[in-house]
XYZ file of C-alpha atoms in Angstrom:
579
model
C -3.329 26.875 -47.461
C -4.548 24.326 -49.538
C -3.081 20.995 -49.950
C -1.640 19.788 -53.465
C -2.772 16.962 -53.789
C 0.809 15.375 -54.827
C 3.311 17.567 -51.834
C 3.102 16.649 -48.252
C 5.266 17.274 -45.249
C 5.296 13.003 -44.958
C 3.799 10.703 -46.289
C 2.938 7.130 -44.267
C 2.662 3.907 -46.167
C 0.708 1.248 -45.221
C -2.110 1.639 -43.080
C -1.834 -0.854 -40.040
C -1.895 0.571 -36.021
C 1.556 1.940 -36.441
C 1.342 3.427 -39.616
C -1.694 5.037 -38.668
C -0.029 6.125 -35.337
C 2.639 7.967 -36.828
C 0.351 10.672 -39.269
C -1.989 10.884 -36.309
C 1.772 12.318 -34.619
C 2.986 13.883 -37.331
C -0.385 15.980 -37.742
C -0.444 16.915 -34.202
C 2.785 18.517 -34.860
C 1.768 20.119 -37.971
C 2.371 18.098 -40.393
C 1.410 18.301 -43.640
C 0.033 13.454 -44.034
C -0.788 11.356 -46.722
C -1.483 7.918 -45.717
C -1.628 5.444 -49.088
C -2.525 1.634 -48.166
C -2.021 -0.814 -50.877
C -5.329 -2.771 -50.480
C -8.622 -2.004 -50.692
C -8.690 -2.062 -47.131
C -7.675 -0.333 -44.237
C -6.486 -2.029 -41.210
C -3.096 -4.218 -42.208
C -2.328 -7.108 -40.710
C -3.580 -4.970 -36.877
C -6.896 -5.291 -38.131
C -6.735 -8.942 -38.175
C -4.456 -9.007 -35.469
C -5.382 -9.302 -30.703
C -4.795 -5.857 -31.033
C -2.496 -5.583 -27.370
C 0.303 -3.501 -27.076
C 3.147 -4.408 -24.766
C 4.057 -1.424 -22.999
C 6.451 -1.366 -20.125
C 6.132 1.399 -16.900
C 2.892 1.839 -18.178
C 0.573 4.729 -16.546
C -1.696 1.781 -15.150
C -0.087 -0.660 -13.232
C 0.503 0.671 -9.751
C -3.599 1.893 -10.191
C -3.899 -1.840 -10.808
C -1.370 -2.519 -7.219
C 1.755 -3.848 -9.176
C 5.135 -2.425 -10.095
C 7.657 -1.690 -12.583
C 10.561 0.353 -13.321
C 12.766 1.093 -16.792
C 15.785 -1.241 -14.968
C 13.655 -3.943 -14.795
C 12.237 -3.505 -18.468
C 15.786 -3.026 -19.841
C 17.273 -5.763 -17.951
C 14.230 -8.071 -19.242
C 15.166 -6.576 -23.258
C 18.591 -7.222 -23.526
C 18.037 -10.998 -22.011
C 15.479 -12.253 -24.552
C 16.695 -9.678 -27.157
C 19.857 -12.258 -26.701
C 21.918 -9.251 -27.579
C 20.703 -9.142 -31.888
C 19.426 -5.817 -30.930
C 21.664 -1.901 -30.102
C 20.832 -1.127 -26.684
C 20.027 2.356 -28.136
C 17.132 0.990 -29.939
C 16.293 -0.959 -26.715
C 16.463 2.347 -24.780
C 14.408 3.821 -27.207
C 12.075 1.265 -26.892
C 11.410 1.222 -22.767
C 12.316 5.270 -23.035
C 9.516 5.937 -25.132
C 6.659 3.480 -25.233
C 4.886 4.455 -22.003
C 5.041 7.780 -23.221
C 3.471 7.477 -26.246
C 0.811 5.332 -24.785
C 0.079 8.324 -22.036
C 0.266 10.749 -25.575
C -2.619 8.860 -27.421
C -4.945 8.475 -24.266
C -5.543 12.272 -23.872
C -5.284 13.119 -27.184
C -6.750 11.008 -29.130
C -9.871 8.066 -28.902
C -7.494 5.231 -28.621
C -7.962 3.590 -25.242
C -6.608 0.547 -24.125
C -6.543 -1.806 -20.764
C -3.851 -3.579 -18.396
C -4.342 -6.541 -18.199
C -2.798 -7.872 -14.669
C -2.651 -11.929 -15.552
C -1.609 -11.564 -18.952
C 2.091 -13.252 -18.074
C 4.935 -12.066 -19.727
C 6.355 -14.731 -21.674
C 9.513 -15.870 -20.205
C 8.867 -15.922 -16.495
C 12.491 -17.230 -16.253
C 14.400 -14.604 -17.517
C 15.233 -11.768 -15.235
C 12.856 -8.746 -15.378
C 9.734 -9.982 -16.831
C 6.769 -9.649 -14.527
C 3.284 -11.988 -14.536
C 1.335 -9.150 -15.513
C 0.404 -5.844 -16.370
C 2.529 -4.858 -19.518
C 0.445 -6.805 -22.079
C -2.387 -3.714 -23.023
C -6.339 -4.829 -24.124
C -7.980 -1.599 -26.525
C -10.940 -0.903 -24.978
C -13.853 -1.778 -26.845
C -15.326 0.565 -29.781
C -18.911 1.341 -31.617
C -17.999 0.406 -35.290
C -21.350 3.722 -35.566
C -19.026 6.525 -34.361
C -16.904 5.573 -37.939
C -19.600 5.455 -40.343
C -19.498 4.551 -43.842
C -15.644 4.539 -42.728
C -16.250 1.103 -40.871
C -17.335 -0.805 -44.423
C -13.735 -0.582 -45.714
C -12.232 -1.578 -42.693
C -10.558 -5.287 -43.045
C -12.613 -7.178 -41.448
C -11.116 -9.151 -37.918
C -10.654 -12.478 -38.195
C -13.455 -15.028 -37.998
C -10.009 -16.523 -35.058
C -11.427 -13.716 -32.777
C -14.965 -14.132 -32.874
C -17.289 -16.271 -31.437
C -19.009 -18.214 -33.685
C -17.301 -16.534 -36.201
C -19.651 -13.233 -35.298
C -19.679 -11.776 -31.651
C -16.785 -10.099 -31.054
C -14.501 -10.492 -27.956
C -11.616 -8.621 -26.162
C -8.995 -10.512 -24.929
C -10.038 -10.175 -21.477
C -13.840 -11.776 -22.305
C -11.661 -14.506 -24.095
C -9.824 -15.102 -21.036
C -12.494 -15.354 -18.791
C -14.735 -17.979 -21.258
C -11.543 -19.769 -22.497
C -10.953 -20.613 -18.903
C -14.111 -20.758 -17.354
C -14.038 -17.793 -14.681
C -17.048 -16.653 -12.675
C -19.398 -15.496 -14.426
C -18.770 -16.665 -17.795
C -21.394 -18.198 -19.426
C -23.469 -14.640 -18.036
C -20.891 -12.495 -19.784
C -20.977 -14.823 -23.524
C -25.203 -14.842 -22.213
C -25.005 -11.206 -22.719
C -22.458 -10.424 -26.107
C -25.106 -12.673 -27.637
C -27.926 -11.003 -26.459
C -26.265 -7.435 -27.272
C -25.672 -8.874 -31.050
C -28.261 -10.403 -31.715
C -30.476 -7.559 -30.597
C -29.133 -5.080 -32.522
C -31.755 -5.477 -35.082
C -31.177 -1.709 -37.030
C -27.372 -2.955 -36.995
C -27.269 -6.358 -38.562
C -29.825 -4.984 -41.135
C -26.454 -3.328 -42.419
C -24.146 -5.786 -41.933
C -23.374 -9.470 -39.829
C -20.830 -7.868 -38.528
C -20.714 -6.976 -35.213
C -20.686 -3.622 -34.801
C -18.857 -3.468 -31.005
C -15.254 -4.020 -32.446
C -12.160 -5.247 -30.133
C -9.258 -5.983 -30.929
C -7.406 -5.039 -33.569
C -10.772 -4.200 -34.741
C -11.418 -1.783 -31.763
C -7.515 -0.398 -32.317
C -8.248 0.147 -35.087
C -11.401 1.736 -35.405
C -10.600 3.764 -32.658
C -7.191 5.641 -34.686
C -9.449 6.101 -37.415
C -11.763 7.970 -36.278
C -9.158 10.015 -34.593
C -7.677 10.755 -38.349
C -11.448 11.656 -39.321
C -11.470 14.206 -36.732
C -8.461 15.725 -38.246
C -8.663 15.254 -41.487
C -5.985 12.813 -41.924
C -6.363 11.454 -46.006
C -6.149 8.215 -46.469
C -5.870 6.306 -49.659
C -6.884 3.106 -50.534
C -6.207 0.824 -53.985
C -2.910 2.929 -53.345
C 0.431 1.030 -53.896
C 4.185 1.611 -53.678
C 6.208 1.136 -57.043
C 9.091 3.343 -55.851
C 10.987 5.625 -53.461
C 11.979 9.061 -55.146
C 15.298 9.720 -53.370
C 17.416 13.376 -54.609
C 20.397 14.591 -53.911
C 21.090 12.112 -50.865
C 17.363 11.687 -49.529
C 14.343 9.814 -49.881
C 12.348 12.990 -51.174
C 8.813 11.358 -52.276
C 7.571 8.017 -53.577
C 6.304 6.787 -56.245
C 2.401 5.308 -56.537
C -0.228 3.536 -58.299
C -3.646 4.328 -57.314
C -6.453 2.678 -58.995
C -4.631 1.714 -61.428
C -2.668 5.190 -62.537
C 1.769 5.929 -61.576
C 1.198 9.223 -60.010
C 4.363 10.460 -57.983
C 4.313 12.248 -54.987
C 6.648 14.999 -52.818
C 7.194 14.222 -49.344
C 8.983 16.786 -48.177
C 10.516 15.797 -45.112
C 10.589 12.115 -45.113
C 8.362 9.037 -46.019
C 7.649 6.575 -42.748
C 7.373 2.649 -44.390
C 4.584 0.762 -42.011
C 3.099 -1.864 -44.973
C 4.114 -4.861 -43.514
C 6.518 -7.835 -44.285
C 6.897 -10.439 -46.328
C 5.402 -13.199 -45.720
C 3.197 -13.274 -48.075
C 6.072 -13.239 -50.724
C 6.699 -17.606 -52.001
C 10.075 -16.105 -53.087
C 11.625 -13.821 -50.257
C 10.209 -16.500 -48.039
C 12.179 -19.363 -49.965
C 15.270 -16.535 -49.628
C 15.345 -15.458 -46.268
C 12.887 -17.737 -43.837
C 14.281 -22.081 -42.727
C 12.804 -24.401 -45.150
C 9.974 -26.179 -45.659
C 8.005 -22.480 -46.103
C 5.066 -21.882 -47.451
C 3.141 -18.425 -47.932
C 0.109 -20.010 -47.230
C 0.888 -21.429 -44.109
C 0.690 -17.687 -42.550
C -1.994 -15.751 -40.654
C -1.552 -12.338 -42.406
C -3.585 -10.493 -45.095
C -2.400 -11.129 -49.299
C -0.771 -7.774 -49.444
C 1.658 -8.244 -46.959
C 3.927 -9.514 -50.333
C 7.285 -7.050 -49.371
C 6.878 -4.378 -51.452
C 8.793 -1.747 -48.777
C 11.258 -4.087 -47.895
C 11.972 -4.072 -51.883
C 11.865 -0.494 -52.839
C 14.096 -0.148 -49.136
C 16.946 -2.710 -50.380
C 17.180 -0.914 -54.091
C 18.275 2.153 -51.914
C 21.200 0.381 -50.234
C 19.505 -0.236 -46.890
C 21.015 -2.831 -44.581
C 18.554 -5.408 -43.488
C 18.021 -7.384 -40.242
C 16.534 -10.529 -38.228
C 15.337 -11.998 -41.742
C 15.838 -15.100 -40.961
C 13.014 -14.650 -38.403
C 9.151 -14.421 -38.371
C 6.491 -13.720 -35.172
C 5.581 -17.211 -36.011
C 2.549 -19.330 -34.909
C 1.567 -22.979 -35.410
C -1.679 -22.085 -37.843
C -3.628 -24.683 -39.104
C -5.809 -25.136 -42.310
C -9.270 -24.054 -42.413
C -10.938 -24.709 -46.052
C -12.292 -21.656 -47.563
C -10.517 -18.996 -45.326
C -8.437 -16.236 -47.475
C -5.839 -17.300 -44.834
C -5.216 -19.296 -42.072
C -5.599 -19.538 -38.621
C -3.538 -19.714 -35.373
C -3.885 -21.384 -32.877
C -2.411 -19.365 -29.455
C -4.595 -20.339 -26.822
C -5.973 -24.440 -27.598
C -2.502 -25.595 -26.574
C -2.275 -24.733 -23.347
C -5.477 -26.603 -22.446
C -5.379 -29.878 -20.947
C -5.776 -33.174 -22.369
C -4.204 -32.262 -26.067
C -0.738 -32.785 -27.578
C 1.855 -31.822 -30.387
C 3.689 -34.771 -31.741
C 5.512 -35.134 -35.147
C 5.602 -37.149 -37.857
C 7.422 -40.234 -34.870
C 3.854 -39.111 -32.598
C 6.882 -38.174 -29.441
C 7.021 -34.370 -28.517
C 9.074 -31.928 -28.858
C 7.757 -28.863 -27.023
C 5.309 -27.280 -24.409
C 2.328 -27.513 -26.317
C 1.401 -24.163 -23.701
C 5.645 -22.288 -24.595
C 4.433 -18.795 -26.834
C 3.506 -19.584 -30.301
C 6.799 -18.156 -31.495
C 8.873 -20.547 -29.757
C 6.225 -23.953 -30.925
C 7.578 -22.854 -34.428
C 10.544 -22.495 -33.532
C 10.703 -26.244 -31.977
C 8.963 -27.486 -35.050
C 11.842 -26.584 -37.194
C 14.996 -27.912 -34.629
C 12.816 -31.129 -34.427
C 12.306 -30.955 -38.855
C 16.263 -30.411 -38.944
C 16.461 -33.828 -36.374
C 13.668 -35.590 -38.019
C 12.583 -34.223 -41.542
C 9.080 -35.043 -40.182
C 7.892 -32.292 -37.570
C 6.690 -29.805 -40.275
C 3.985 -29.965 -40.105
C 3.340 -31.770 -36.686
C -0.013 -32.672 -35.079
C -2.431 -31.453 -32.105
C -3.842 -34.776 -31.043
C -6.917 -35.139 -28.034
C -9.613 -37.064 -27.198
C -13.218 -37.017 -26.932
C -13.896 -35.178 -23.438
C -11.188 -32.081 -24.076
C -13.249 -31.871 -27.288
C -16.706 -31.469 -25.614
C -15.305 -28.481 -22.970
C -12.862 -27.025 -25.495
C -12.319 -24.690 -28.477
C -10.173 -26.145 -31.264
C -9.262 -23.160 -34.093
C -12.938 -22.717 -36.372
C -14.589 -25.858 -33.601
C -16.138 -25.048 -30.876
C -16.377 -27.187 -27.959
C -18.561 -30.254 -28.221
C -21.687 -28.887 -26.447
C -22.046 -25.796 -28.206
C -20.956 -27.609 -31.591
C -21.651 -31.908 -32.083
C -20.126 -33.653 -34.715
C -22.924 -33.762 -36.291
C -23.093 -29.966 -36.943
C -19.573 -30.084 -37.559
C -19.256 -28.878 -41.604
C -18.707 -32.351 -43.606
C -16.311 -31.043 -46.386
C -13.918 -30.473 -42.409
C -14.069 -34.019 -41.453
C -10.431 -35.477 -43.098
C -9.020 -31.911 -43.941
C -9.435 -29.785 -40.869
C -9.972 -32.264 -39.037
C -9.338 -36.177 -38.391
C -11.130 -38.614 -35.917
C -10.749 -42.257 -34.963
C -12.489 -44.964 -32.597
C -9.101 -45.324 -31.643
C -5.090 -43.500 -31.001
C -3.539 -46.470 -33.817
C -6.217 -46.114 -36.145
C -5.578 -42.684 -36.060
C -2.414 -42.388 -35.998
C -2.558 -44.095 -39.238
C -5.350 -42.056 -40.283
C -2.993 -39.239 -39.847
C 0.272 -40.764 -40.989
C 2.197 -40.785 -37.910
C 3.712 -43.743 -35.881
C 1.401 -45.265 -34.208
C 3.889 -46.478 -31.068
C 5.447 -43.463 -30.620
C 1.812 -42.030 -30.450
C 0.767 -44.918 -28.394
C 4.138 -44.498 -26.083
C 3.666 -40.470 -25.752
C 0.239 -40.755 -24.481
C 0.685 -42.936 -22.096
C 3.775 -40.449 -20.514
C 1.223 -37.500 -20.988
C -1.348 -39.165 -19.275
C 1.134 -39.841 -16.143
C 1.966 -36.502 -16.402
C -1.076 -35.469 -15.543
C -2.177 -38.043 -13.098
C 1.063 -35.984 -11.457
C 0.830 -32.467 -11.652
C 4.186 -32.529 -13.132
C 4.675 -32.423 -17.461
C 8.891 -34.258 -16.492
C 9.541 -33.357 -20.211
C 8.927 -30.633 -20.372
C 7.044 -28.857 -18.233
C 3.790 -28.302 -19.363
C 1.219 -25.644 -16.862
C 4.696 -25.248 -15.014
C 4.780 -21.106 -14.735
C 2.506 -18.073 -15.012
C 2.180 -17.730 -18.583
C 1.525 -21.398 -19.541
C -1.611 -21.212 -16.856
C -2.888 -18.365 -18.521
C -5.233 -20.149 -20.571
C -5.226 -23.151 -18.642
C -8.469 -24.607 -17.064
C -8.980 -23.718 -12.798
C -10.857 -26.658 -12.897
C -8.461 -29.288 -13.588
C -6.681 -30.357 -10.482
C -3.125 -29.809 -10.275
C -2.291 -28.652 -13.067
C -4.551 -26.991 -14.925
C -2.989 -27.160 -18.090
C -2.482 -31.417 -17.808
C -5.698 -33.620 -18.386
C -5.453 -37.131 -19.151
C -5.896 -38.368 -22.959
C -8.101 -41.422 -22.656
C -11.655 -40.909 -23.478
C -12.416 -42.440 -27.847
C -12.737 -41.098 -30.250
C -9.809 -39.313 -30.758
C -8.977 -36.822 -32.909
C -5.914 -34.913 -35.058
C -5.680 -31.433 -36.668
C -2.266 -30.919 -38.420
C -0.279 -28.058 -37.534
C 1.323 -25.774 -39.928
C 4.675 -23.842 -39.487
C 2.685 -20.482 -39.542
C 3.356 -17.186 -38.494
C 1.562 -13.792 -37.570
C 4.608 -11.778 -39.790
C 7.444 -11.541 -40.916
C 10.355 -9.994 -38.465
C 12.718 -8.926 -40.340
C 12.981 -5.847 -42.090
C 15.017 -2.650 -43.297
C 17.844 -1.677 -40.438
C 16.882 0.665 -38.405
C 17.899 3.508 -35.396
C 17.019 4.586 -31.777
C 15.403 7.372 -34.521
C 13.359 4.677 -36.823
C 15.203 6.059 -39.757
C 16.346 3.595 -41.583
C 20.355 2.668 -41.865
C 22.202 1.292 -45.080
C 25.215 -0.781 -44.816
C 28.193 1.239 -43.273
C 25.395 2.451 -40.293
C 24.726 6.177 -42.104
C 20.620 6.805 -42.314
C 19.261 7.241 -45.624
C 18.161 10.503 -44.829
C 13.970 11.310 -45.288
C 12.926 7.600 -44.848
C 11.599 5.690 -41.509
C 10.737 2.580 -41.345
C 9.108 1.121 -38.455
C 6.302 -2.625 -37.838
C 6.887 -5.038 -39.955
C 8.644 -3.022 -42.310
C 11.572 -2.787 -39.641
C 14.224 -4.914 -38.528
C 12.701 -5.585 -35.033
C 13.090 -4.802 -31.506
C 12.266 -7.916 -29.994
C 14.460 -10.015 -31.720
C 14.125 -13.072 -32.798
C 11.578 -13.731 -29.664
C 8.136 -12.215 -28.675
C 8.532 -10.447 -24.946
C 4.805 -10.639 -24.188
C 1.824 -10.336 -25.699
C 1.643 -6.879 -27.665
C 5.385 -7.342 -28.858
C 4.323 -6.521 -32.275
C 1.859 -3.457 -31.980
C 3.288 -1.450 -29.534
C 7.020 -0.928 -31.151
C 5.172 -0.040 -34.340
C 2.867 2.624 -32.426
C 6.250 3.850 -30.264
C 8.522 3.862 -33.276
C 5.719 5.224 -35.570
C 5.615 8.477 -32.463
C 9.443 8.537 -32.630
C 9.639 8.423 -36.474
C 6.576 11.600 -36.262
C 8.222 13.766 -33.698
C 12.108 13.138 -35.937
C 10.475 14.555 -38.623
C 8.819 17.321 -37.064
C 12.372 18.305 -35.600
C 13.365 18.211 -39.430
C 11.956 21.217 -40.352
C 13.912 23.464 -38.167
C 17.199 21.528 -39.805
C 16.048 20.145 -43.001
C 16.030 21.713 -46.957
C 13.139 24.171 -47.673
C 10.137 23.395 -49.027
C 11.015 25.661 -52.255
C 14.805 23.672 -52.189
C 12.700 20.688 -52.026
C 10.338 20.980 -55.184
C 12.924 22.998 -57.472
C 15.225 19.319 -56.658
C 11.905 17.589 -57.695
C 10.820 19.218 -60.986
C 14.466 19.682 -61.958
């Protein structure tokens, strides 16, 4: 039967991993599905992300020699979410995440690989694991997408070697920590890219997709196989509510408004509100700037605002997936500093030149610490990451390659004094960036003592498996601590950035949007950063954004399919829509 282009069983708003996953599962349940995307690129924030998923009890753990169980996973989540998430939602996630993963591996192109050494972020909490729960999407050949590849959102430059070569999370770990064979790995990546001459004549983008681009590529290939329509340049304008349920939506497609019927419901997976300065001022701690985020410019909270118009409740709106970020001149979004902070020989300080956090802590905790210290000192937003010539030569820093690969002479001139600062002494550096010189000198002296002993007596940098994941194993006795001694000295500004907001529409264990009285808005579902996160205020492990986005998309699609037996008939809904 030919599908009416204005009427579907389910309409999904957004095109990140959660949105595409929900569309695929709904289609597999026999439903007609349309995906609408605001921008001219599909993939959303997922495409520029690491693409990982945090899946407790996943089926690969045992085969790799690890162990996990439901009780420990729930214990860990209950502790890390600090009582801010309904237990039913936590149980829904733990009970469905592994099933979601297995379903996608059996029915789609999606493939992940468990990372045995990527530890949960809070190793001191009960139920944590030293690895295995975080999973990395396997690389994918962009040629399998045909021309559709060129409509995918480009990866963040920070996830590419030299701004060109794609690398998986496992690749990145091997190269940054200089594991055995890392140079051969890098050489292989370079040779494969540069020798793929036919592909490079078409585009400078890497044919080997990794991280978020690999995940989105695999999901999009599955949609193409199933002929699931995706509309670009189709922004959500409003939701249509009739007879106490959401029955459709209004989109603006290529400048023209169009009303769509969603016979069973609408799934909102359109990202957060981090690019909306007014909403940031309304909800997030101050100071706050939309320009500090590392996400695409289209995440302006459209779905959140549409839900609020219907009386939806919200949760966790004063929280974000915080990440310290730095500005790179000419780029559309800031770069998050994920791994650099853990490396030995750097220190993060406030305007007083003082430390206030373990530099290797989970990135969301870094920004919480920035705001906490800013309340006390007024001088932690922004903060500064300071390092010396030895660090500069050995390690990357944002867009800067290690000095052995990119000397100071090869750094773009306009980066000096804007993105990166350099001085012959610590005192001169402090003056250049406007922080207290005496405080910085004392802090560096303390760090040098900790490096010699191998123990950070203030914040325990390098004291657990998560910290050490991106440490340098050649540095003893602590892979995260080295002295800061060799001139010249460097600093980069660190902003209170994010990789998305985590507060949004409050949902239940079925991903249904709830009203203030706790009742469900029939026909309306929210997932990903459009919904209040199941992870509460913290970040239990790498992949804690996309794991829940895909899992609750999977849950929502199954719940919608079940409504075919109990919901209003198509004729009734059409009558409501036209009356």
